[in-house]
Amino acid sequence: MNEVSVQKLLINYKTLEEFKLFKEYGNQELSMLEDLQNNFVENDSESPFYGIYYGETLIARMSLYKVEKKYDKYFEPRHDYLELWKLEVLPHYQGKGYGEKLVNFAKSYQLPIKTNPRINSHGFWEKMGFQKAKYEMERDFGQNPLIWLPEGIHEKNIH
Amino acid sequence: MNEVSVQKLLINYKTLEEFKLFKEYGNQELSMLEDLQNNFVENDSESPFYGIYYGETLIARMSLYKVEKKYDKYFEPRHDYLELWKLEVLPHYQGKGYGEKLVNFAKSYQLPIKTNPRINSHGFWEKMGFQKAKYEMERDFGQNPLIWLPEGIHEKNIH
């Protein structure tokens, strides 16, 4: 684990090809590809993705985006927070601490974090100190939101 | 197919027990159960779920919620629209038109619809006339939004 580090991923054809190995490849990646093909974005421009390489291979990734305080519906007091999505480690590399490394990277910003985990990953998120947010239909619809609270930040009370 | 009809589901212990058979059981159902146990909601109060019974068995369901025009970020002109989530047919009853029946029920309101489908259900949604919404990160994060447009409504242009 010592030899690997988390790095910001740049939008280019190589990265977008590597993304195809991840289960949660979807509209976001397709839109990045189109933007690149249509020159709406430059090659090697910044993406919201962070990843871990093992040698030449991208083996884990996640997306992170800072949501501004004024749009916060989860925390009290209202606060800038990180939305974390598409956390995924390729099957062969699972159970070796790479997912943990990515989440710890996100935590290092010391901002509250919100994520919507995939089914069956609750054990992992609990181990990482995340807790179930109270469900609020008009905000969450089909999501199962989990949050992580740094010192001094609380969950917004919705009842 | 003629004998079955779509009905609004009421929140009670029987329904919440039946929900456990569906893969997408999550925070929403747990929160409904807690609300019932704590008397925050009355037994048999309305839920956002619609379902189809085959005899005594709940075999298909979906959630529907009308989002007000002022919160609309998907359509042009801005319009009240339906958020549709947790569409699911129990495995034994799949491929018999029950999912279609639920979606047609939603369409009958003649409002635009937005959903975030599960991976691998794109063929179904395409057949139902849904199209991929342009991906906008700050709005969609990990979603792969699909929309359905009734006459006179267009997708909001985000480029």
CSV table of C-alpha atoms in Angstrom, one decimal:
chain,number,residue,atom,x,y,z
A,1,MET,CA,0.0,0.0,0.0
A,2,ASN,CA,2.9,2.3,0.5
A,3,GLU,CA,3.8,2.6,-3.1
A,4,VAL,CA,0.4,3.9,-4.2
A,5,SER,CA,-1.1,7.4,-4.0
A,6,VAL,CA,-4.3,9.1,-4.8
A,7,GLN,CA,-4.1,11.4,-7.8
A,8,LYS,CA,-6.5,13.7,-9.6
A,9,LEU,CA,-7.4,12.2,-13.0
A,10,LEU,CA,-7.3,14.3,-16.2
A,11,ILE,CA,-9.8,14.0,-19.0
A,12,ASN,CA,-8.1,12.3,-21.9
A,13,TYR,CA,-8.8,9.3,-24.2
A,14,LYS,CA,-6.6,7.0,-22.1
A,15,THR,CA,-8.4,7.7,-18.8
A,16,LEU,CA,-11.9,7.5,-20.5
A,17,GLU,CA,-10.9,4.1,-21.9
A,18,GLU,CA,-9.8,2.9,-18.5
A,19,PHE,CA,-13.1,4.1,-17.0
A,20,LYS,CA,-14.9,1.4,-19.1
A,21,LEU,CA,-13.6,-1.3,-16.8
A,22,PHE,CA,-15.7,0.2,-13.9
A,23,LYS,CA,-19.2,-1.0,-13.3
A,24,GLU,CA,-20.6,2.4,-12.7
A,25,TYR,CA,-19.6,3.8,-16.1
A,26,GLY,CA,-22.5,5.9,-17.3
A,27,ASN,CA,-23.9,9.2,-18.6
A,28,GLN,CA,-21.1,11.2,-16.9
A,29,GLU,CA,-18.3,9.4,-18.7
A,30,LEU,CA,-20.2,9.4,-22.0
A,31,SER,CA,-20.7,13.1,-21.6
A,32,MET,CA,-17.0,13.6,-20.9
A,33,LEU,CA,-16.1,11.7,-24.0
A,34,GLU,CA,-18.5,13.7,-26.2
A,35,ASP,CA,-17.1,17.0,-24.7
A,36,LEU,CA,-13.6,15.9,-25.6
A,37,GLN,CA,-14.6,14.8,-29.1
A,38,ASN,CA,-16.4,18.1,-29.7
A,39,ASN,CA,-13.6,20.1,-28.3
A,40,PHE,CA,-15.9,21.5,-25.6
A,41,VAL,CA,-13.1,20.6,-23.2
A,42,GLU,CA,-9.4,20.4,-23.8
A,43,ASN,CA,-7.4,17.3,-23.6
A,44,ASP,CA,-5.9,16.7,-20.1
A,45,SER,CA,-8.3,19.2,-18.5
A,46,GLU,CA,-9.3,18.5,-14.9
A,47,SER,CA,-12.0,16.0,-14.0
A,48,PRO,CA,-13.9,15.5,-10.8
A,49,PHE,CA,-12.3,12.0,-10.6
A,50,TYR,CA,-9.5,10.8,-8.3
A,51,GLY,CA,-7.8,7.5,-8.8
A,52,ILE,CA,-5.2,5.1,-7.7
A,53,TYR,CA,-2.8,3.5,-10.2
A,54,TYR,CA,-1.1,0.2,-9.6
A,55,GLY,CA,1.8,0.3,-12.0
A,56,GLU,CA,0.2,1.5,-15.3
A,57,THR,CA,-3.3,0.3,-14.3
A,58,LEU,CA,-6.1,2.5,-12.9
A,59,ILE,CA,-7.5,0.2,-10.2
A,60,ALA,CA,-9.7,2.5,-8.1
A,61,ARG,CA,-11.5,5.7,-8.5
A,62,MET,CA,-14.1,8.1,-7.1
A,63,SER,CA,-15.6,11.5,-7.9
A,64,LEU,CA,-15.6,14.4,-5.6
A,65,TYR,CA,-17.4,17.7,-5.9
A,66,LYS,CA,-17.6,20.6,-3.4
A,67,VAL,CA,-21.2,21.7,-3.0
A,68,GLU,CA,-21.5,25.3,-1.7
A,69,LYS,CA,-23.0,26.0,1.7
A,70,LYS,CA,-26.0,27.8,0.2
A,71,TYR,CA,-27.1,24.5,-1.5
A,72,ASP,CA,-26.5,22.4,1.6
A,73,LYS,CA,-29.6,20.4,2.8
A,74,TYR,CA,-27.8,17.9,5.0
A,75,PHE,CA,-25.8,19.6,7.7
A,76,GLU,CA,-26.1,22.0,10.6
A,77,PRO,CA,-24.8,24.6,10.6
A,78,ARG,CA,-25.0,24.8,6.8
A,79,HIS,CA,-21.6,24.2,5.4
A,80,ASP,CA,-19.7,23.6,2.2
A,81,TYR,CA,-19.6,19.8,1.8
A,82,LEU,CA,-18.2,17.1,-0.5
A,83,GLU,CA,-20.5,15.0,-2.6
A,84,LEU,CA,-18.6,11.7,-3.2
A,85,TRP,CA,-19.8,9.2,-5.9
A,86,LYS,CA,-18.6,6.4,-8.0
A,87,LEU,CA,-16.3,5.0,-5.4
A,88,GLU,CA,-15.2,1.7,-7.0
A,89,VAL,CA,-12.2,-0.6,-6.8
A,90,LEU,CA,-11.7,-3.1,-9.7
A,91,PRO,CA,-12.6,-6.7,-8.5
A,92,HIS,CA,-9.1,-8.1,-8.5
A,93,TYR,CA,-7.9,-5.3,-6.2
A,94,GLN,CA,-10.7,-5.3,-3.7
A,95,GLY,CA,-10.1,-5.9,0.0
A,96,LYS,CA,-6.7,-4.4,0.0
A,97,GLY,CA,-7.4,-1.0,1.4
A,98,TYR,CA,-7.7,1.0,-1.8
A,99,GLY,CA,-11.3,2.1,-1.2
A,100,GLU,CA,-10.3,3.2,2.3
A,101,LYS,CA,-7.4,5.2,0.9
A,102,LEU,CA,-9.7,7.1,-1.4
A,103,VAL,CA,-12.2,7.8,1.3
A,104,ASN,CA,-9.5,9.0,3.7
A,105,PHE,CA,-8.3,11.3,1.0
A,106,ALA,CA,-11.8,12.8,0.8
A,107,LYS,CA,-11.9,13.1,4.6
A,108,SER,CA,-8.6,15.0,4.6
A,109,TYR,CA,-10.4,18.1,3.4
A,110,GLN,CA,-12.1,18.2,6.8
A,111,LEU,CA,-15.5,19.0,5.2
A,112,PRO,CA,-18.6,17.0,5.8
A,113,ILE,CA,-19.2,14.4,3.1
A,114,LYS,CA,-22.4,13.0,1.6
A,115,THR,CA,-22.6,9.9,-0.5
A,116,ASN,CA,-25.2,7.5,-1.9
A,117,PRO,CA,-23.7,4.0,-1.6
A,118,ARG,CA,-24.5,1.1,-3.7
A,119,ILE,CA,-26.5,-1.7,-2.2
A,120,ASN,CA,-24.5,-4.1,0.0
A,121,SER,CA,-21.6,-1.7,0.8
A,122,HIS,CA,-22.9,-0.6,4.2
A,123,GLY,CA,-20.3,-2.5,6.2
A,124,PHE,CA,-17.6,-0.6,4.4
A,125,TRP,CA,-19.1,2.8,5.0
A,126,GLU,CA,-19.8,2.1,8.6
A,127,LYS,CA,-16.2,1.1,9.1
A,128,MET,CA,-15.3,4.4,7.5
A,129,GLY,CA,-17.3,6.3,10.1
A,130,PHE,CA,-20.3,7.2,7.9
A,131,GLN,CA,-23.8,7.2,9.2
A,132,LYS,CA,-27.2,6.9,7.6
A,133,ALA,CA,-28.8,10.3,7.0
A,134,LYS,CA,-32.4,10.7,8.0
A,135,TYR,CA,-34.4,10.0,4.8
A,136,GLU,CA,-36.3,12.9,3.4
A,137,MET,CA,-38.3,12.1,0.3
A,138,GLU,CA,-38.3,15.4,-1.5
A,139,ARG,CA,-34.6,15.6,-1.1
A,140,ASP,CA,-33.5,12.0,-1.4
A,141,PHE,CA,-36.0,10.2,-3.7
A,142,GLY,CA,-34.3,6.8,-4.5
A,143,GLN,CA,-31.1,7.5,-2.6
A,144,ASN,CA,-29.9,6.0,0.6
A,145,PRO,CA,-27.8,8.9,1.7
A,146,LEU,CA,-24.8,8.4,4.1
A,147,ILE,CA,-22.9,11.2,5.7
A,148,TRP,CA,-19.6,11.8,7.5
A,149,LEU,CA,-19.4,14.5,10.0
A,150,PRO,CA,-16.1,16.2,11.0
A,151,GLU,CA,-15.8,17.9,14.5
A,152,GLY,CA,-18.4,20.5,15.1
A,153,ILE,CA,-20.8,19.7,12.3
A,154,HIS,CA,-24.1,17.9,12.9
A,155,GLU,CA,-26.8,16.4,10.8
A,156,LYS,CA,-29.6,18.8,9.9
A,157,ASN,CA,-32.7,18.0,11.9
A,158,ILE,CA,-35.6,17.3,9.6
A,159,HIS,CA,-38.3,16.2,12.0
B,1,MET,CA,-52.8,-8.7,-17.8
B,2,ASN,CA,-56.4,-7.6,-17.8
B,3,GLU,CA,-57.2,-8.6,-14.3
B,4,VAL,CA,-54.5,-6.5,-12.7
B,5,SER,CA,-54.6,-2.8,-12.0
B,6,VAL,CA,-52.2,-0.2,-10.6
B,7,GLN,CA,-53.1,1.0,-7.1
B,8,LYS,CA,-51.8,3.5,-4.6
B,9,LEU,CA,-50.2,1.7,-1.7
B,10,LEU,CA,-51.0,2.7,1.9
B,11,ILE,CA,-48.4,2.7,4.7
B,12,ASN,CA,-49.1,-0.2,7.0
B,13,TYR,CA,-47.1,-3.1,8.4
B,14,LYS,CA,-48.3,-5.5,5.7
B,15,THR,CA,-47.1,-3.4,2.9
B,16,LEU,CA,-43.8,-2.6,4.6
B,17,GLU,CA,-43.3,-6.3,5.0
B,18,GLU,CA,-44.0,-7.0,1.4
B,19,PHE,CA,-41.5,-4.3,0.4
B,20,LYS,CA,-38.7,-6.4,1.9
B,21,LEU,CA,-38.9,-8.7,-1.1
B,22,PHE,CA,-37.8,-5.9,-3.4
B,23,LYS,CA,-34.1,-5.4,-4.1
B,24,GLU,CA,-34.2,-1.6,-3.7
B,25,TYR,CA,-35.5,-1.7,-0.2
B,26,GLY,CA,-33.6,1.0,1.6
B,27,ASN,CA,-33.6,4.1,3.8
B,28,GLN,CA,-37.0,5.2,2.5
B,29,GLU,CA,-38.8,2.0,3.6
B,30,LEU,CA,-36.9,2.0,6.9
B,31,SER,CA,-37.9,5.5,7.6
B,32,MET,CA,-41.5,4.7,6.8
B,33,LEU,CA,-41.4,1.9,9.3
B,34,GLU,CA,-39.9,4.1,12.0
B,35,ASP,CA,-42.5,6.7,11.3
B,36,LEU,CA,-45.3,4.2,11.7
B,37,GLN,CA,-43.8,2.7,14.9
B,38,ASN,CA,-43.4,6.1,16.4
B,39,ASN,CA,-46.8,7.2,15.4
B,40,PHE,CA,-45.4,10.0,13.2
B,41,VAL,CA,-47.8,8.7,10.6
B,42,GLU,CA,-51.1,7.0,10.9
B,43,ASN,CA,-51.6,3.4,9.8
B,44,ASP,CA,-52.9,3.3,6.2
B,45,SER,CA,-51.8,6.8,5.4
B,46,GLU,CA,-50.8,7.5,1.8
B,47,SER,CA,-47.4,6.6,0.5
B,48,PRO,CA,-45.6,7.7,-2.7
B,49,PHE,CA,-45.7,4.1,-3.9
B,50,TYR,CA,-48.0,2.5,-6.5
B,51,GLY,CA,-48.1,-1.2,-6.9
B,52,ILE,CA,-49.7,-4.2,-8.7
B,53,TYR,CA,-51.1,-7.1,-6.9
B,54,TYR,CA,-51.4,-10.6,-8.4
B,55,GLY,CA,-53.9,-12.2,-6.2
B,56,GLU,CA,-52.8,-11.3,-2.6
B,57,THR,CA,-49.1,-10.8,-3.6
B,58,LEU,CA,-47.5,-7.4,-4.3
B,59,ILE,CA,-45.5,-8.2,-7.5
B,60,ALA,CA,-44.5,-4.8,-8.8
B,61,ARG,CA,-44.1,-1.3,-7.5
B,62,MET,CA,-42.7,2.2,-8.1
B,63,SER,CA,-42.6,5.6,-6.3
B,64,LEU,CA,-43.9,8.8,-7.9
B,65,TYR,CA,-43.6,12.3,-6.6
B,66,LYS,CA,-44.7,15.5,-8.3
B,67,VAL,CA,-41.8,18.1,-8.2
B,68,GLU,CA,-43.0,21.6,-8.5
B,69,LYS,CA,-42.1,23.8,-11.5
B,70,LYS,CA,-40.0,26.1,-9.4
B,71,TYR,CA,-37.6,23.2,-8.6
B,72,ASP,CA,-37.5,21.9,-12.2
B,73,LYS,CA,-33.9,21.7,-13.6
B,74,TYR,CA,-34.7,19.4,-16.5
B,75,PHE,CA,-37.4,20.8,-18.8
B,76,GLU,CA,-38.2,23.7,-21.0
B,77,PRO,CA,-40.4,25.5,-20.4
B,78,ARG,CA,-40.1,24.9,-16.7
B,79,HIS,CA,-42.9,22.5,-15.7
B,80,ASP,CA,-44.3,20.4,-12.8
B,81,TYR,CA,-42.8,17.0,-13.4
B,82,LEU,CA,-42.9,13.5,-11.9
B,83,GLU,CA,-39.9,11.9,-10.3
B,84,LEU,CA,-40.2,8.2,-10.7
B,85,TRP,CA,-38.0,5.8,-8.7
B,86,LYS,CA,-37.8,2.2,-7.4
B,87,LEU,CA,-39.6,0.8,-10.4
B,88,GLU,CA,-39.2,-3.0,-9.8
B,89,VAL,CA,-41.0,-6.2,-10.7
B,90,LEU,CA,-40.3,-9.3,-8.6
B,91,PRO,CA,-38.1,-11.8,-10.6
B,92,HIS,CA,-40.8,-14.5,-11.1
B,93,TYR,CA,-43.2,-11.9,-12.7
B,94,GLN,CA,-40.7,-10.1,-15.0
B,95,GLY,CA,-41.2,-9.9,-18.7
B,96,LYS,CA,-45.0,-10.0,-18.5
B,97,GLY,CA,-45.7,-6.3,-19.0
B,98,TYR,CA,-46.1,-5.2,-15.3
B,99,GLY,CA,-43.3,-2.7,-15.4
B,100,GLU,CA,-44.8,-1.3,-18.6
B,101,LYS,CA,-48.1,-1.0,-16.9
B,102,LEU,CA,-46.7,1.0,-14.1
B,103,VAL,CA,-44.8,3.4,-16.4
B,104,ASN,CA,-47.9,3.9,-18.5
B,105,PHE,CA,-49.8,4.8,-15.4
B,106,ALA,CA,-47.2,7.5,-14.6
B,107,LYS,CA,-47.4,8.7,-18.2
B,108,SER,CA,-51.2,9.1,-17.9
B,109,TYR,CA,-50.7,12.2,-15.9
B,110,GLN,CA,-49.3,13.9,-19.0
B,111,LEU,CA,-46.5,15.5,-17.1
B,112,PRO,CA,-42.8,15.2,-18.0
B,113,ILE,CA,-41.1,12.3,-16.1
B,114,LYS,CA,-37.5,12.0,-14.8
B,115,THR,CA,-36.0,8.8,-13.5
B,116,ASN,CA,-32.6,7.4,-12.6
B,117,PRO,CA,-32.6,3.8,-13.9
B,118,ARG,CA,-30.6,1.0,-12.6
B,119,ILE,CA,-27.7,-0.3,-14.6
B,120,ASN,CA,-28.8,-2.6,-17.5
B,121,SER,CA,-32.4,-1.4,-17.7
B,122,HIS,CA,-31.8,0.9,-20.7
B,123,GLY,CA,-33.5,-1.3,-23.2
B,124,PHE,CA,-36.7,-1.2,-21.2
B,125,TRP,CA,-36.7,2.6,-20.8
B,126,GLU,CA,-35.9,3.2,-24.5
B,127,LYS,CA,-38.9,1.0,-25.4
B,128,MET,CA,-41.0,3.2,-23.1
B,129,GLY,CA,-40.0,6.3,-25.0
B,130,PHE,CA,-37.5,7.7,-22.4
B,131,GLN,CA,-34.3,9.4,-23.5
B,132,LYS,CA,-31.0,10.1,-21.9
B,133,ALA,CA,-30.9,13.6,-20.4
B,134,LYS,CA,-27.8,15.6,-21.0
B,135,TYR,CA,-25.5,15.0,-18.0
B,136,GLU,CA,-24.9,18.0,-15.8
B,137,MET,CA,-22.5,17.2,-12.9
B,138,GLU,CA,-23.7,19.7,-10.3
B,139,ARG,CA,-27.3,18.5,-10.8
B,140,ASP,CA,-26.8,14.8,-11.5
B,141,PHE,CA,-23.6,13.6,-9.7
B,142,GLY,CA,-23.8,9.8,-9.8
B,143,GLN,CA,-27.1,9.6,-11.6
B,144,ASN,CA,-27.8,8.6,-15.2
B,145,PRO,CA,-31.0,10.6,-15.7
B,146,LEU,CA,-33.6,9.6,-18.2
B,147,ILE,CA,-36.6,11.8,-19.2
B,148,TRP,CA,-39.9,11.4,-20.9
B,149,LEU,CA,-41.4,14.4,-22.7
B,150,PRO,CA,-45.1,14.8,-23.4
B,151,GLU,CA,-46.2,17.0,-26.3
B,152,GLY,CA,-44.9,20.6,-26.1
B,153,ILE,CA,-42.2,20.0,-23.5
B,154,HIS,CA,-38.5,19.9,-24.3
B,155,GLU,CA,-35.4,19.2,-22.5
B,156,LYS,CA,-33.7,22.1,-20.9
B,157,ASN,CA,-30.6,23.1,-22.9
B,158,ILE,CA,-27.6,23.1,-20.7
B,159,HIS,CA,-24.8,23.8,-23.1
